[in-house]
PDB file of C-alpha atoms in Angstrom:
ATOM      1  CA  MET B   1     -56.907 -18.777   3.713  1.00  0.00           C
ATOM      2  CA  LYS B   2     -57.891 -17.555   7.255  1.00  0.00           C
ATOM      3  CA  VAL B   3     -56.011 -19.879   9.749  1.00  0.00           C
ATOM      4  CA  PHE B   4     -56.056 -19.722  13.676  1.00  0.00           C
ATOM      5  CA  VAL B   5     -52.734 -19.111  15.103  1.00  0.00           C
ATOM      6  CA  SER B   6     -53.312 -22.051  17.451  1.00  0.00           C
ATOM      7  CA  GLU B   7     -53.424 -24.085  14.137  1.00  0.00           C
ATOM      8  CA  ILE B   8     -50.144 -22.854  12.950  1.00  0.00           C
ATOM      9  CA  GLU B   9     -48.448 -23.695  16.209  1.00  0.00           C
ATOM     10  CA  ASP B  10     -49.850 -27.309  16.101  1.00  0.00           C
ATOM     11  CA  ALA B  11     -48.840 -27.626  12.432  1.00  0.00           C
ATOM     12  CA  ALA B  12     -45.410 -26.279  13.147  1.00  0.00           C
ATOM     13  CA  LYS B  13     -44.826 -28.667  16.022  1.00  0.00           C
ATOM     14  CA  ALA B  14     -46.093 -31.603  13.863  1.00  0.00           C
ATOM     15  CA  ALA B  15     -43.813 -30.774  10.982  1.00  0.00           C
ATOM     16  CA  MET B  16     -40.690 -30.623  13.158  1.00  0.00           C
ATOM     17  CA  THR B  17     -41.509 -33.748  15.087  1.00  0.00           C
ATOM     18  CA  ALA B  18     -42.148 -35.685  11.836  1.00  0.00           C
ATOM     19  CA  HIS B  19     -38.480 -34.446  10.871  1.00  0.00           C
ATOM     20  CA  GLY B  20     -36.769 -35.729  14.137  1.00  0.00           C
ATOM     21  CA  ALA B  21     -37.275 -32.970  16.823  1.00  0.00           C
ATOM     22  CA  GLY B  22     -38.275 -34.081  20.256  1.00  0.00           C
ATOM     23  CA  ALA B  23     -41.755 -33.018  21.455  1.00  0.00           C
ATOM     24  CA  TRP B  24     -40.812 -30.475  23.771  1.00  0.00           C
ATOM     25  CA  GLN B  25     -38.243 -28.927  21.621  1.00  0.00           C
ATOM     26  CA  ALA B  26     -40.604 -28.818  18.791  1.00  0.00           C
ATOM     27  CA  ARG B  27     -43.107 -27.205  20.928  1.00  0.00           C
ATOM     28  CA  GLU B  28     -40.798 -24.297  21.882  1.00  0.00           C
ATOM     29  CA  VAL B  29     -39.922 -23.557  18.336  1.00  0.00           C
ATOM     30  CA  ALA B  30     -43.405 -23.792  17.166  1.00  0.00           C
ATOM     31  CA  ARG B  31     -44.506 -21.298  19.970  1.00  0.00           C
ATOM     32  CA  ALA B  32     -42.018 -18.827  18.312  1.00  0.00           C
ATOM     33  CA  VAL B  33     -43.318 -19.652  14.704  1.00  0.00           C
ATOM     34  CA  ALA B  34     -47.041 -18.924  15.803  1.00  0.00           C
ATOM     35  CA  ARG B  35     -46.053 -15.800  17.779  1.00  0.00           C
ATOM     36  CA  ALA B  36     -44.225 -14.252  14.752  1.00  0.00           C
ATOM     37  CA  GLU B  37     -47.200 -14.878  12.717  1.00  0.00           C
ATOM     38  CA  ALA B  38     -49.638 -13.524  15.224  1.00  0.00           C
ATOM     39  CA  PHE B  39     -47.610 -10.099  14.954  1.00  0.00           C
ATOM     40  CA  GLY B  40     -47.449 -10.192  11.171  1.00  0.00           C
ATOM     41  CA  ASN B  41     -43.726 -11.110  11.172  1.00  0.00           C
ATOM     42  CA  VAL B  42     -44.094 -13.485   8.326  1.00  0.00           C
ATOM     43  CA  ILE B  43     -40.344 -13.555   7.557  1.00  0.00           C
ATOM     44  CA  CYS B  44     -39.790 -15.295  11.022  1.00  0.00           C
ATOM     45  CA  GLY B  45     -42.934 -17.470  10.938  1.00  0.00           C
ATOM     46  CA  LEU B  46     -44.045 -20.274   8.518  1.00  0.00           C
ATOM     47  CA  TYR B  47     -41.539 -18.856   6.017  1.00  0.00           C
ATOM     48  CA  TYR B  48     -38.634 -20.690   8.042  1.00  0.00           C
ATOM     49  CA  LEU B  49     -40.599 -23.859   8.686  1.00  0.00           C
ATOM     50  CA  GLU B  50     -39.261 -25.813   5.813  1.00  0.00           C
ATOM     51  CA  SER B  51     -35.776 -24.649   6.501  1.00  0.00           C
ATOM     52  CA  TYR B  52     -36.172 -26.057   9.876  1.00  0.00           C
ATOM     53  CA  CYS B  53     -37.522 -29.326   8.659  1.00  0.00           C
ATOM     54  CA  THR B  54     -34.879 -29.823   6.116  1.00  0.00           C
ATOM     55  CA  GLN B  55     -32.128 -28.933   8.569  1.00  0.00           C
ATOM     56  CA  LEU B  56     -33.231 -31.378  11.099  1.00  0.00           C
ATOM     57  CA  ALA B  57     -33.371 -34.198   8.576  1.00  0.00           C
ATOM     58  CA  SER B  58     -29.770 -33.295   7.362  1.00  0.00           C
ATOM     59  CA  GLY B  59     -28.527 -32.984  10.911  1.00  0.00           C
ATOM     60  CA  ARG B  60     -27.559 -29.500  10.656  1.00  0.00           C
ATOM     61  CA  VAL B  61     -29.611 -28.927  13.840  1.00  0.00           C
ATOM     62  CA  ASP B  62     -30.128 -31.210  16.701  1.00  0.00           C
ATOM     63  CA  GLY B  63     -33.710 -31.181  17.477  1.00  0.00           C
ATOM     64  CA  LYS B  64     -33.629 -33.735  20.413  1.00  0.00           C
ATOM     65  CA  VAL B  65     -30.484 -32.305  22.246  1.00  0.00           C
ATOM     66  CA  GLU B  66     -30.768 -31.403  26.043  1.00  0.00           C
ATOM     67  CA  PRO B  67     -29.483 -27.823  26.699  1.00  0.00           C
ATOM     68  CA  VAL B  68     -27.052 -27.696  29.604  1.00  0.00           C
ATOM     69  CA  ILE B  69     -27.634 -24.909  32.097  1.00  0.00           C
ATOM     70  CA  SER B  70     -25.060 -23.267  34.211  1.00  0.00           C
ATOM     71  CA  ARG B  71     -24.563 -20.293  36.734  1.00  0.00           C
ATOM     72  CA  PRO B  72     -20.792 -19.615  37.014  1.00  0.00           C
ATOM     73  CA  LYS B  73     -21.297 -16.498  38.863  1.00  0.00           C
ATOM     74  CA  ALA B  74     -24.271 -15.012  40.638  1.00  0.00           C
ATOM     75  CA  GLY B  75     -25.467 -12.865  37.893  1.00  0.00           C
ATOM     76  CA  GLN B  76     -24.379 -15.027  35.067  1.00  0.00           C
ATOM     77  CA  VAL B  77     -26.369 -17.899  33.532  1.00  0.00           C
ATOM     78  CA  ILE B  78     -25.296 -19.816  30.250  1.00  0.00           C
ATOM     79  CA  ALA B  79     -27.566 -22.112  28.315  1.00  0.00           C
ATOM     80  CA  ASP B  80     -25.441 -24.240  26.113  1.00  0.00           C
ATOM     81  CA  ALA B  81     -27.909 -25.231  23.171  1.00  0.00           C
ATOM     82  CA  ARG B  82     -25.182 -27.868  21.945  1.00  0.00           C
ATOM     83  CA  PHE B  83     -25.979 -27.121  18.214  1.00  0.00           C
ATOM     84  CA  GLY B  84     -29.769 -27.420  18.786  1.00  0.00           C
ATOM     85  CA  PHE B  85     -32.403 -24.955  18.616  1.00  0.00           C
ATOM     86  CA  ALA B  86     -32.263 -21.603  20.448  1.00  0.00           C
ATOM     87  CA  GLN B  87     -35.736 -21.613  21.782  1.00  0.00           C
ATOM     88  CA  PRO B  88     -35.651 -24.494  24.136  1.00  0.00           C
ATOM     89  CA  ALA B  89     -32.183 -23.425  25.407  1.00  0.00           C
ATOM     90  CA  PHE B  90     -33.625 -20.227  26.328  1.00  0.00           C
ATOM     91  CA  SER B  91     -36.678 -21.705  27.884  1.00  0.00           C
ATOM     92  CA  ARG B  92     -34.411 -23.954  30.135  1.00  0.00           C
ATOM     93  CA  GLY B  93     -32.133 -21.115  30.988  1.00  0.00           C
ATOM     94  CA  LEU B  94     -34.779 -18.242  31.669  1.00  0.00           C
ATOM     95  CA  PRO B  95     -36.002 -19.291  35.051  1.00  0.00           C
ATOM     96  CA  ASP B  96     -32.392 -19.350  36.530  1.00  0.00           C
ATOM     97  CA  ALA B  97     -31.663 -15.795  34.780  1.00  0.00           C
ATOM     98  CA  VAL B  98     -34.836 -14.317  36.271  1.00  0.00           C
ATOM     99  CA  LYS B  99     -33.884 -15.597  39.783  1.00  0.00           C
ATOM    100  CA  ALA B 100     -30.521 -14.180  39.381  1.00  0.00           C
ATOM    101  CA  ALA B 101     -31.737 -10.658  38.217  1.00  0.00           C
ATOM    102  CA  GLN B 102     -34.286 -10.509  41.168  1.00  0.00           C
ATOM    103  CA  GLU B 103     -31.515 -11.455  43.487  1.00  0.00           C
ATOM    104  CA  ASN B 104     -28.786  -9.169  42.094  1.00  0.00           C
ATOM    105  CA  GLY B 105     -30.767  -6.612  40.327  1.00  0.00           C
ATOM    106  CA  VAL B 106     -29.193  -7.430  36.991  1.00  0.00           C
ATOM    107  CA  ALA B 107     -28.139 -10.643  35.314  1.00  0.00           C
ATOM    108  CA  THR B 108     -27.075 -11.919  31.834  1.00  0.00           C
ATOM    109  CA  LEU B 109     -28.296 -14.905  29.941  1.00  0.00           C
ATOM    110  CA  ALA B 110     -25.979 -16.162  27.259  1.00  0.00           C
ATOM    111  CA  VAL B 111     -27.322 -18.820  24.835  1.00  0.00           C
ATOM    112  CA  ALA B 112     -24.575 -20.437  23.237  1.00  0.00           C
ATOM    113  CA  HIS B 113     -23.896 -22.608  20.121  1.00  0.00           C
ATOM    114  CA  ALA B 114     -27.546 -22.203  18.987  1.00  0.00           C
ATOM    115  CA  HIS B 115     -29.556 -22.439  15.590  1.00  0.00           C
ATOM    116  CA  THR B 116     -30.809 -19.140  14.460  1.00  0.00           C
ATOM    117  CA  CYS B 117     -33.328 -17.811  16.716  1.00  0.00           C
ATOM    118  CA  THR B 118     -35.310 -15.805  14.206  1.00  0.00           C
ATOM    119  CA  SER B 119     -37.527 -13.206  15.975  1.00  0.00           C
ATOM    120  CA  LEU B 120     -35.384 -11.876  18.875  1.00  0.00           C
ATOM    121  CA  GLY B 121     -38.163 -10.094  20.424  1.00  0.00           C
ATOM    122  CA  PHE B 122     -40.029 -13.508  21.134  1.00  0.00           C
ATOM    123  CA  PHE B 123     -37.383 -13.898  23.800  1.00  0.00           C
ATOM    124  CA  THR B 124     -37.151 -10.470  25.315  1.00  0.00           C
ATOM    125  CA  GLU B 125     -41.000 -10.122  25.709  1.00  0.00           C
ATOM    126  CA  GLN B 126     -40.658 -13.320  28.010  1.00  0.00           C
ATOM    127  CA  ILE B 127     -38.169 -11.431  30.052  1.00  0.00           C
ATOM    128  CA  ALA B 128     -40.574  -8.445  30.359  1.00  0.00           C
ATOM    129  CA  ALA B 129     -43.427 -10.823  31.227  1.00  0.00           C
ATOM    130  CA  ALA B 130     -41.192 -11.880  34.341  1.00  0.00           C
ATOM    131  CA  GLY B 131     -41.519  -8.056  35.299  1.00  0.00           C
ATOM    132  CA  LEU B 132     -37.883  -7.388  34.310  1.00  0.00           C
ATOM    133  CA  VAL B 133     -36.368  -4.996  31.520  1.00  0.00           C
ATOM    134  CA  GLY B 134     -35.096  -7.191  28.797  1.00  0.00           C
ATOM    135  CA  ILE B 135     -32.438  -6.335  26.163  1.00  0.00           C
ATOM    136  CA  GLY B 136     -31.167  -9.069  23.762  1.00  0.00           C
ATOM    137  CA  PHE B 137     -28.686  -9.261  20.848  1.00  0.00           C
ATOM    138  CA  THR B 138     -27.818 -11.945  18.242  1.00  0.00           C
ATOM    139  CA  ASN B 139     -25.789 -12.434  15.262  1.00  0.00           C
ATOM    140  CA  ALA B 140     -26.239 -14.105  11.903  1.00  0.00           C
ATOM    141  CA  SER B 141     -24.635 -15.094   8.640  1.00  0.00           C
ATOM    142  CA  PRO B 142     -22.543 -12.329   7.152  1.00  0.00           C
ATOM    143  CA  VAL B 143     -24.766 -10.293   4.732  1.00  0.00           C
ATOM    144  CA  VAL B 144     -23.890  -6.612   5.947  1.00  0.00           C
ATOM    145  CA  ALA B 145     -20.966  -4.670   4.550  1.00  0.00           C
ATOM    146  CA  PRO B 146     -19.099  -1.909   6.350  1.00  0.00           C
ATOM    147  CA  PRO B 147     -19.875   1.693   5.018  1.00  0.00           C
ATOM    148  CA  ASN B 148     -17.845   2.217   1.899  1.00  0.00           C
ATOM    149  CA  GLY B 149     -17.181  -1.552   1.575  1.00  0.00           C
ATOM    150  CA  ASN B 150     -18.659  -4.182  -0.677  1.00  0.00           C
ATOM    151  CA  LYS B 151     -18.110  -7.505   1.152  1.00  0.00           C
ATOM    152  CA  ALA B 152     -20.263  -8.703   3.956  1.00  0.00           C
ATOM    153  CA  VAL B 153     -18.749  -8.865   7.431  1.00  0.00           C
ATOM    154  CA  ILE B 154     -21.709  -9.284  10.103  1.00  0.00           C
ATOM    155  CA  GLY B 155     -25.058 -10.504   9.961  1.00  0.00           C
ATOM    156  CA  THR B 156     -28.354  -8.497  10.226  1.00  0.00           C
ATOM    157  CA  ASN B 157     -27.471  -8.569  13.972  1.00  0.00           C
ATOM    158  CA  PRO B 158     -30.775  -7.741  15.499  1.00  0.00           C
ATOM    159  CA  ILE B 159     -31.312  -5.904  18.846  1.00  0.00           C
ATOM    160  CA  SER B 160     -34.382  -6.202  20.957  1.00  0.00           C
ATOM    161  CA  MET B 161     -35.817  -4.531  24.081  1.00  0.00           C
ATOM    162  CA  SER B 162     -38.997  -5.075  25.896  1.00  0.00           C
ATOM    163  CA  LEU B 163     -40.364  -3.404  29.187  1.00  0.00           C
ATOM    164  CA  PRO B 164     -42.674  -4.834  31.714  1.00  0.00           C
ATOM    165  CA  ASP B 165     -46.655  -4.363  31.506  1.00  0.00           C
ATOM    166  CA  GLY B 166     -46.439  -3.496  27.588  1.00  0.00           C
ATOM    167  CA  GLY B 167     -44.611  -0.338  28.394  1.00  0.00           C
ATOM    168  CA  MET B 168     -42.376  -0.626  25.221  1.00  0.00           C
ATOM    169  CA  HIS B 169     -41.287  -3.383  22.886  1.00  0.00           C
ATOM    170  CA  TRP B 170     -39.055  -3.198  19.931  1.00  0.00           C
ATOM    171  CA  ASP B 171     -37.141  -5.587  17.783  1.00  0.00           C
ATOM    172  CA  PHE B 172     -35.245  -4.569  14.653  1.00  0.00           C
ATOM    173  CA  SER B 173     -32.245  -5.577  12.489  1.00  0.00           C
ATOM    174  CA  THR B 174     -29.288  -3.356  12.476  1.00  0.00           C
ATOM    175  CA  SER B 175     -29.300  -3.563   8.623  1.00  0.00           C
ATOM    176  CA  ALA B 176     -31.331  -1.303   6.634  1.00  0.00           C
ATOM    177  CA  VAL B 177     -33.729  -4.229   5.967  1.00  0.00           C
ATOM    178  CA  ALA B 178     -33.965  -7.870   6.946  1.00  0.00           C
ATOM    179  CA  LEU B 179     -32.460 -10.179   4.150  1.00  0.00           C
ATOM    180  CA  GLY B 180     -35.661 -12.145   3.900  1.00  0.00           C
ATOM    181  CA  LYS B 181     -37.418  -8.856   2.297  1.00  0.00           C
ATOM    182  CA  ILE B 182     -34.927  -8.746  -0.539  1.00  0.00           C
ATOM    183  CA  THR B 183     -35.202 -12.704  -1.200  1.00  0.00           C
ATOM    184  CA  MET B 184     -39.115 -12.076  -1.178  1.00  0.00           C
ATOM    185  CA  ALA B 185     -38.639  -9.121  -3.536  1.00  0.00           C
ATOM    186  CA  LYS B 186     -36.555 -11.399  -5.945  1.00  0.00           C
ATOM    187  CA  ALA B 187     -39.304 -14.090  -5.805  1.00  0.00           C
ATOM    188  CA  ALA B 188     -41.919 -11.636  -6.677  1.00  0.00           C
ATOM    189  CA  GLY B 189     -40.047 -10.002  -9.508  1.00  0.00           C
ATOM    190  CA  GLU B 190     -39.793  -6.560  -7.766  1.00  0.00           C
ATOM    191  CA  LYS B 191     -37.232  -3.994  -7.479  1.00  0.00           C
ATOM    192  CA  ILE B 192     -35.930  -2.822  -3.906  1.00  0.00           C
ATOM    193  CA  PRO B 193     -35.407   0.754  -2.774  1.00  0.00           C
ATOM    194  CA  LEU B 194     -32.240   2.405  -2.877  1.00  0.00           C
ATOM    195  CA  GLY B 195     -30.437   2.466   0.280  1.00  0.00           C
ATOM    196  CA  TRP B 196     -31.142  -1.246   1.098  1.00  0.00           C
ATOM    197  CA  ALA B 197     -28.031  -2.850  -0.390  1.00  0.00           C
ATOM    198  CA  VAL B 198     -24.986  -2.518  -2.543  1.00  0.00           C
ATOM    199  CA  ASP B 199     -23.978  -4.763  -5.526  1.00  0.00           C
ATOM    200  CA  ALA B 200     -20.654  -6.604  -5.880  1.00  0.00           C
ATOM    201  CA  ASN B 201     -18.875  -3.445  -6.527  1.00  0.00           C
ATOM    202  CA  GLY B 202     -20.058  -1.666  -3.821  1.00  0.00           C
ATOM    203  CA  GLN B 203     -22.486   0.484  -5.754  1.00  0.00           C
ATOM    204  CA  PRO B 204     -26.159   1.128  -4.562  1.00  0.00           C
ATOM    205  CA  THR B 205     -28.703  -1.088  -6.238  1.00  0.00           C
ATOM    206  CA  THR B 206     -32.286  -1.531  -6.630  1.00  0.00           C
ATOM    207  CA  ASP B 207     -31.862  -5.054  -8.161  1.00  0.00           C
ATOM    208  CA  PRO B 208     -32.579  -7.603  -5.660  1.00  0.00           C
ATOM    209  CA  ASP B 209     -30.480 -10.270  -7.425  1.00  0.00           C
ATOM    210  CA  ALA B 210     -27.459  -7.782  -7.468  1.00  0.00           C
ATOM    211  CA  ALA B 211     -28.140  -7.095  -3.891  1.00  0.00           C
ATOM    212  CA  LEU B 212     -28.007 -10.836  -3.139  1.00  0.00           C
ATOM    213  CA  LYS B 213     -24.618 -11.041  -4.933  1.00  0.00           C
ATOM    214  CA  GLY B 214     -23.319  -8.092  -3.040  1.00  0.00           C
ATOM    215  CA  ALA B 215     -24.293  -6.991   0.637  1.00  0.00           C
ATOM    216  CA  LEU B 216     -26.943  -5.322   2.623  1.00  0.00           C
ATOM    217  CA  VAL B 217     -25.982  -1.855   4.254  1.00  0.00           C
ATOM    218  CA  SER B 218     -26.528  -0.818   7.762  1.00  0.00           C
ATOM    219  CA  ALA B 219     -29.613   1.259   9.015  1.00  0.00           C
ATOM    220  CA  GLY B 220     -28.378   4.685   9.607  1.00  0.00           C
ATOM    221  CA  GLY B 221     -24.956   4.344   8.059  1.00  0.00           C
ATOM    222  CA  TYR B 222     -22.209   4.434  10.675  1.00  0.00           C
ATOM    223  CA  LYS B 223     -24.383   4.636  13.420  1.00  0.00           C
ATOM    224  CA  GLY B 224     -26.323   1.338  12.576  1.00  0.00           C
ATOM    225  CA  TRP B 225     -22.793  -0.322  11.834  1.00  0.00           C
ATOM    226  CA  GLY B 226     -21.834   0.433  15.304  1.00  0.00           C
ATOM    227  CA  PHE B 227     -24.915  -1.162  16.721  1.00  0.00           C
ATOM    228  CA  GLY B 228     -24.406  -4.134  14.397  1.00  0.00           C
ATOM    229  CA  LEU B 229     -20.737  -4.368  15.639  1.00  0.00           C
ATOM    230  CA  MET B 230     -22.196  -4.201  19.264  1.00  0.00           C
ATOM    231  CA  ALA B 231     -24.443  -7.021  18.697  1.00  0.00           C
ATOM    232  CA  GLU B 232     -21.557  -9.048  16.986  1.00  0.00           C
ATOM    233  CA  VAL B 233     -19.319  -8.581  20.020  1.00  0.00           C
ATOM    234  CA  LEU B 234     -21.895  -9.370  22.471  1.00  0.00           C
ATOM    235  CA  ALA B 235     -23.346 -12.433  20.582  1.00  0.00           C
ATOM    236  CA  ALA B 236     -20.243 -14.110  19.768  1.00  0.00           C
ATOM    237  CA  GLY B 237     -17.764 -12.739  22.002  1.00  0.00           C
ATOM    238  CA  MET B 238     -19.961 -13.127  25.261  1.00  0.00           C
ATOM    239  CA  THR B 239     -21.257 -16.642  24.487  1.00  0.00           C
ATOM    240  CA  GLY B 240     -18.236 -18.376  22.837  1.00  0.00           C
ATOM    241  CA  SER B 241     -20.241 -18.931  19.765  1.00  0.00           C
ATOM    242  CA  VAL B 242     -18.966 -17.967  16.237  1.00  0.00           C
ATOM    243  CA  ASN B 243     -18.554 -14.839  14.469  1.00  0.00           C
ATOM    244  CA  SER B 244     -21.114 -13.940  11.555  1.00  0.00           C
ATOM    245  CA  LEU B 245     -18.002 -14.386   9.145  1.00  0.00           C
ATOM    246  CA  ASP B 246     -17.998 -18.232  10.181  1.00  0.00           C
ATOM    247  CA  VAL B 247     -21.600 -19.018   9.494  1.00  0.00           C
ATOM    248  CA  SER B 248     -22.802 -20.326   6.118  1.00  0.00           C
ATOM    249  CA  GLY B 249     -26.193 -19.316   4.880  1.00  0.00           C
ATOM    250  CA  LEU B 250     -28.809 -19.831   7.599  1.00  0.00           C
ATOM    251  CA  LYS B 251     -31.383 -21.641   5.173  1.00  0.00           C
ATOM    252  CA  LEU B 252     -28.839 -23.858   3.466  1.00  0.00           C
ATOM    253  CA  PRO B 253     -30.172 -27.516   3.824  1.00  0.00           C
ATOM    254  CA  ASP B 254     -26.748 -29.000   5.206  1.00  0.00           C
ATOM    255  CA  GLY B 255     -23.357 -28.174   6.402  1.00  0.00           C
ATOM    256  CA  LYS B 256     -22.074 -27.107   9.795  1.00  0.00           C
ATOM    257  CA  PRO B 257     -24.269 -26.316  12.739  1.00  0.00           C
ATOM    258  CA  HIS B 258     -25.124 -22.501  12.849  1.00  0.00           C
ATOM    259  CA  ASP B 259     -23.293 -22.199  16.118  1.00  0.00           C
ATOM    260  CA  LEU B 260     -24.547 -18.717  16.811  1.00  0.00           C
ATOM    261  CA  GLY B 261     -25.128 -16.984  20.081  1.00  0.00           C
ATOM    262  CA  GLN B 262     -27.688 -14.690  21.856  1.00  0.00           C
ATOM    263  CA  PHE B 263     -26.984 -12.433  24.724  1.00  0.00           C
ATOM    264  CA  TYR B 264     -29.624 -11.072  27.001  1.00  0.00           C
ATOM    265  CA  ILE B 265     -29.439  -8.602  29.720  1.00  0.00           C
ATOM    266  CA  LEU B 266     -32.162  -8.815  32.522  1.00  0.00           C
ATOM    267  CA  MET B 267     -32.722  -5.755  34.857  1.00  0.00           C
ATOM    268  CA  GLU B 268     -34.967  -5.316  37.755  1.00  0.00           C
ATOM    269  CA  PRO B 269     -36.737  -1.961  37.337  1.00  0.00           C
ATOM    270  CA  GLY B 270     -36.053   0.791  39.990  1.00  0.00           C
ATOM    271  CA  ALA B 271     -38.705   2.252  42.076  1.00  0.00           C
ATOM    272  CA  ASP B 272     -39.004   5.317  39.830  1.00  0.00           C
ATOM    273  CA  PHE B 273     -38.953   3.268  36.556  1.00  0.00           C
ATOM    274  CA  ALA B 274     -42.718   3.419  35.838  1.00  0.00           C
ATOM    275  CA  ALA B 275     -42.905   7.217  36.621  1.00  0.00           C
ATOM    276  CA  ARG B 276     -39.935   8.126  34.205  1.00  0.00           C
ATOM    277  CA  LEU B 277     -41.324   5.834  31.517  1.00  0.00           C
ATOM    278  CA  SER B 278     -44.882   7.374  31.823  1.00  0.00           C
ATOM    279  CA  ARG B 279     -43.223  10.950  31.640  1.00  0.00           C
ATOM    280  CA  VAL B 280     -41.908   9.978  28.277  1.00  0.00           C
ATOM    281  CA  ALA B 281     -45.200   8.218  26.999  1.00  0.00           C
ATOM    282  CA  GLN B 282     -47.183  11.259  28.066  1.00  0.00           C
ATOM    283  CA  ALA B 283     -45.086  13.459  26.020  1.00  0.00           C
ATOM    284  CA  VAL B 284     -45.364  11.177  22.950  1.00  0.00           C
ATOM    285  CA  ALA B 285     -49.075  10.684  23.333  1.00  0.00           C
ATOM    286  CA  GLU B 286     -49.630  14.435  23.394  1.00  0.00           C
ATOM    287  CA  GLN B 287     -48.425  14.274  19.574  1.00  0.00           C
ATOM    288  CA  ASP B 288     -50.981  13.327  17.020  1.00  0.00           C
ATOM    289  CA  GLY B 289     -49.878   9.900  15.228  1.00  0.00           C
ATOM    290  CA  ALA B 290     -46.855   9.379  17.575  1.00  0.00           C
ATOM    291  CA  ARG B 291     -46.435   6.380  19.748  1.00  0.00           C
ATOM    292  CA  ILE B 292     -44.175   4.440  21.925  1.00  0.00           C
ATOM    293  CA  PRO B 293     -42.673   1.403  19.923  1.00  0.00           C
ATOM    294  CA  GLY B 294     -44.922  -1.792  20.721  1.00  0.00           C
ATOM    295  CA  GLN B 295     -47.523   0.055  22.791  1.00  0.00           C
ATOM    296  CA  ASN B 296     -51.007  -1.322  22.422  1.00  0.00           C
ATOM    297  CA  ARG B 297     -49.360  -4.186  20.622  1.00  0.00           C
ATOM    298  CA  GLU B 298     -51.902  -7.161  20.496  1.00  0.00           C
ATOM    299  CA  PRO B 299     -51.548 -10.472  18.671  1.00  0.00           C
ATOM    300  CA  MET B 300     -53.994 -11.673  16.205  1.00  0.00           C
ATOM    301  CA  GLY B 301     -55.861 -14.903  16.806  1.00  0.00           C
ATOM    302  CA  GLU B 302     -56.759 -15.619  13.178  1.00  0.00           C
ATOM    303  CA  ILE B 303     -54.463 -14.547  10.072  1.00  0.00           C
ATOM    304  CA  ASP B 304     -54.485 -14.751   6.415  1.00  0.00           C
ATOM    305  CA  VAL B 305     -51.930 -17.392   5.307  1.00  0.00           C
ATOM    306  CA  PRO B 306     -51.116 -17.918   1.450  1.00  0.00           C
ATOM    307  CA  ASP B 307     -52.892 -21.146   0.480  1.00  0.00           C
ATOM    308  CA  ALA B 308     -49.517 -22.628  -0.987  1.00  0.00           C
ATOM    309  CA  LEU B 309     -47.563 -21.902   2.176  1.00  0.00           C
ATOM    310  CA  TRP B 310     -50.354 -23.309   4.349  1.00  0.00           C
ATOM    311  CA  SER B 311     -50.535 -26.456   2.307  1.00  0.00           C
ATOM    312  CA  ALA B 312     -46.923 -26.880   2.173  1.00  0.00           C
ATOM    313  CA  SER B 313     -46.592 -26.318   6.020  1.00  0.00           C
ATOM    314  CA  ARG B 314     -49.146 -29.041   6.693  1.00  0.00           C
ATOM    315  CA  ALA B 315     -47.503 -31.379   4.078  1.00  0.00           C
ATOM    316  CA  LEU B 316     -44.372 -31.286   6.182  1.00  0.00           C
ATOM    317  CA  ALA B 317     -46.054 -33.251   8.943  1.00  0.00           C
ATOM    318  CA  SER B 318     -46.503 -36.298   6.772  1.00  0.00           C
ATOM    319  CA  ALA B 319     -43.272 -36.298   5.265  1.00  0.00           C
TER     320      ALA B 319
END
């Protein structure tokens, strides 16, 4: 059915509040859910809402905790989520990080000990909205095996980059595909393409069930693996949060908190930044069908939501 994005945000907030989240914390997470749906990122939208609510009820995520923000050095801001959601911690830390970048030309924002952040681009686009270049990294539960391996070591470990004024925006996992696409293929009884995953013996597979019992592979082989490791080192090592190896399934109903990290780099554009970007954009625009990632990206105000998903989402508010 057709649903306004504002209705999705309201429903998500109501559902999380009903399951124990604080009002402002639920609002920040609901904004991320609605934003994901507005850009067609269904895996990071309402698809995650039931998990949020279940883990709020079980105590795996603390929905009322207040993040602790510190600035130990001039260009370093730390937002300790304290096993709460990533979105409220980022929201509290962002103003200090923007100020630090404006004062120093570059700054970092480490979000530590947080729940999964789902769409990483939701955060870097807020950095770009402040007139800064934003790059973000995070890790997740282990689902990606090293090249020639068969056991998962790192997560899908996304990287995102956003430029001011809509100059560029991209957000992608360093795995060949997001895990959610394989779980959705299994639910639909569909095969997956070769090159997405390996089975428990390390052999390429088109069977989503075998893939879930094996591991995903990196996008671009060794190159993607290197990017995934970079995200791992920054998300875990620079925030004091856990390695992917030490995180159980992100959607399991209970268990230890995720304790994940996100690491952001905020940079003030130089005087020639816009001109240099324009030079590249012009060269791309001259080629039919080519485009800069995220250029002319516009959110939808109303979207199609499967009836069952919308009914389930609204029912969560009265649980």
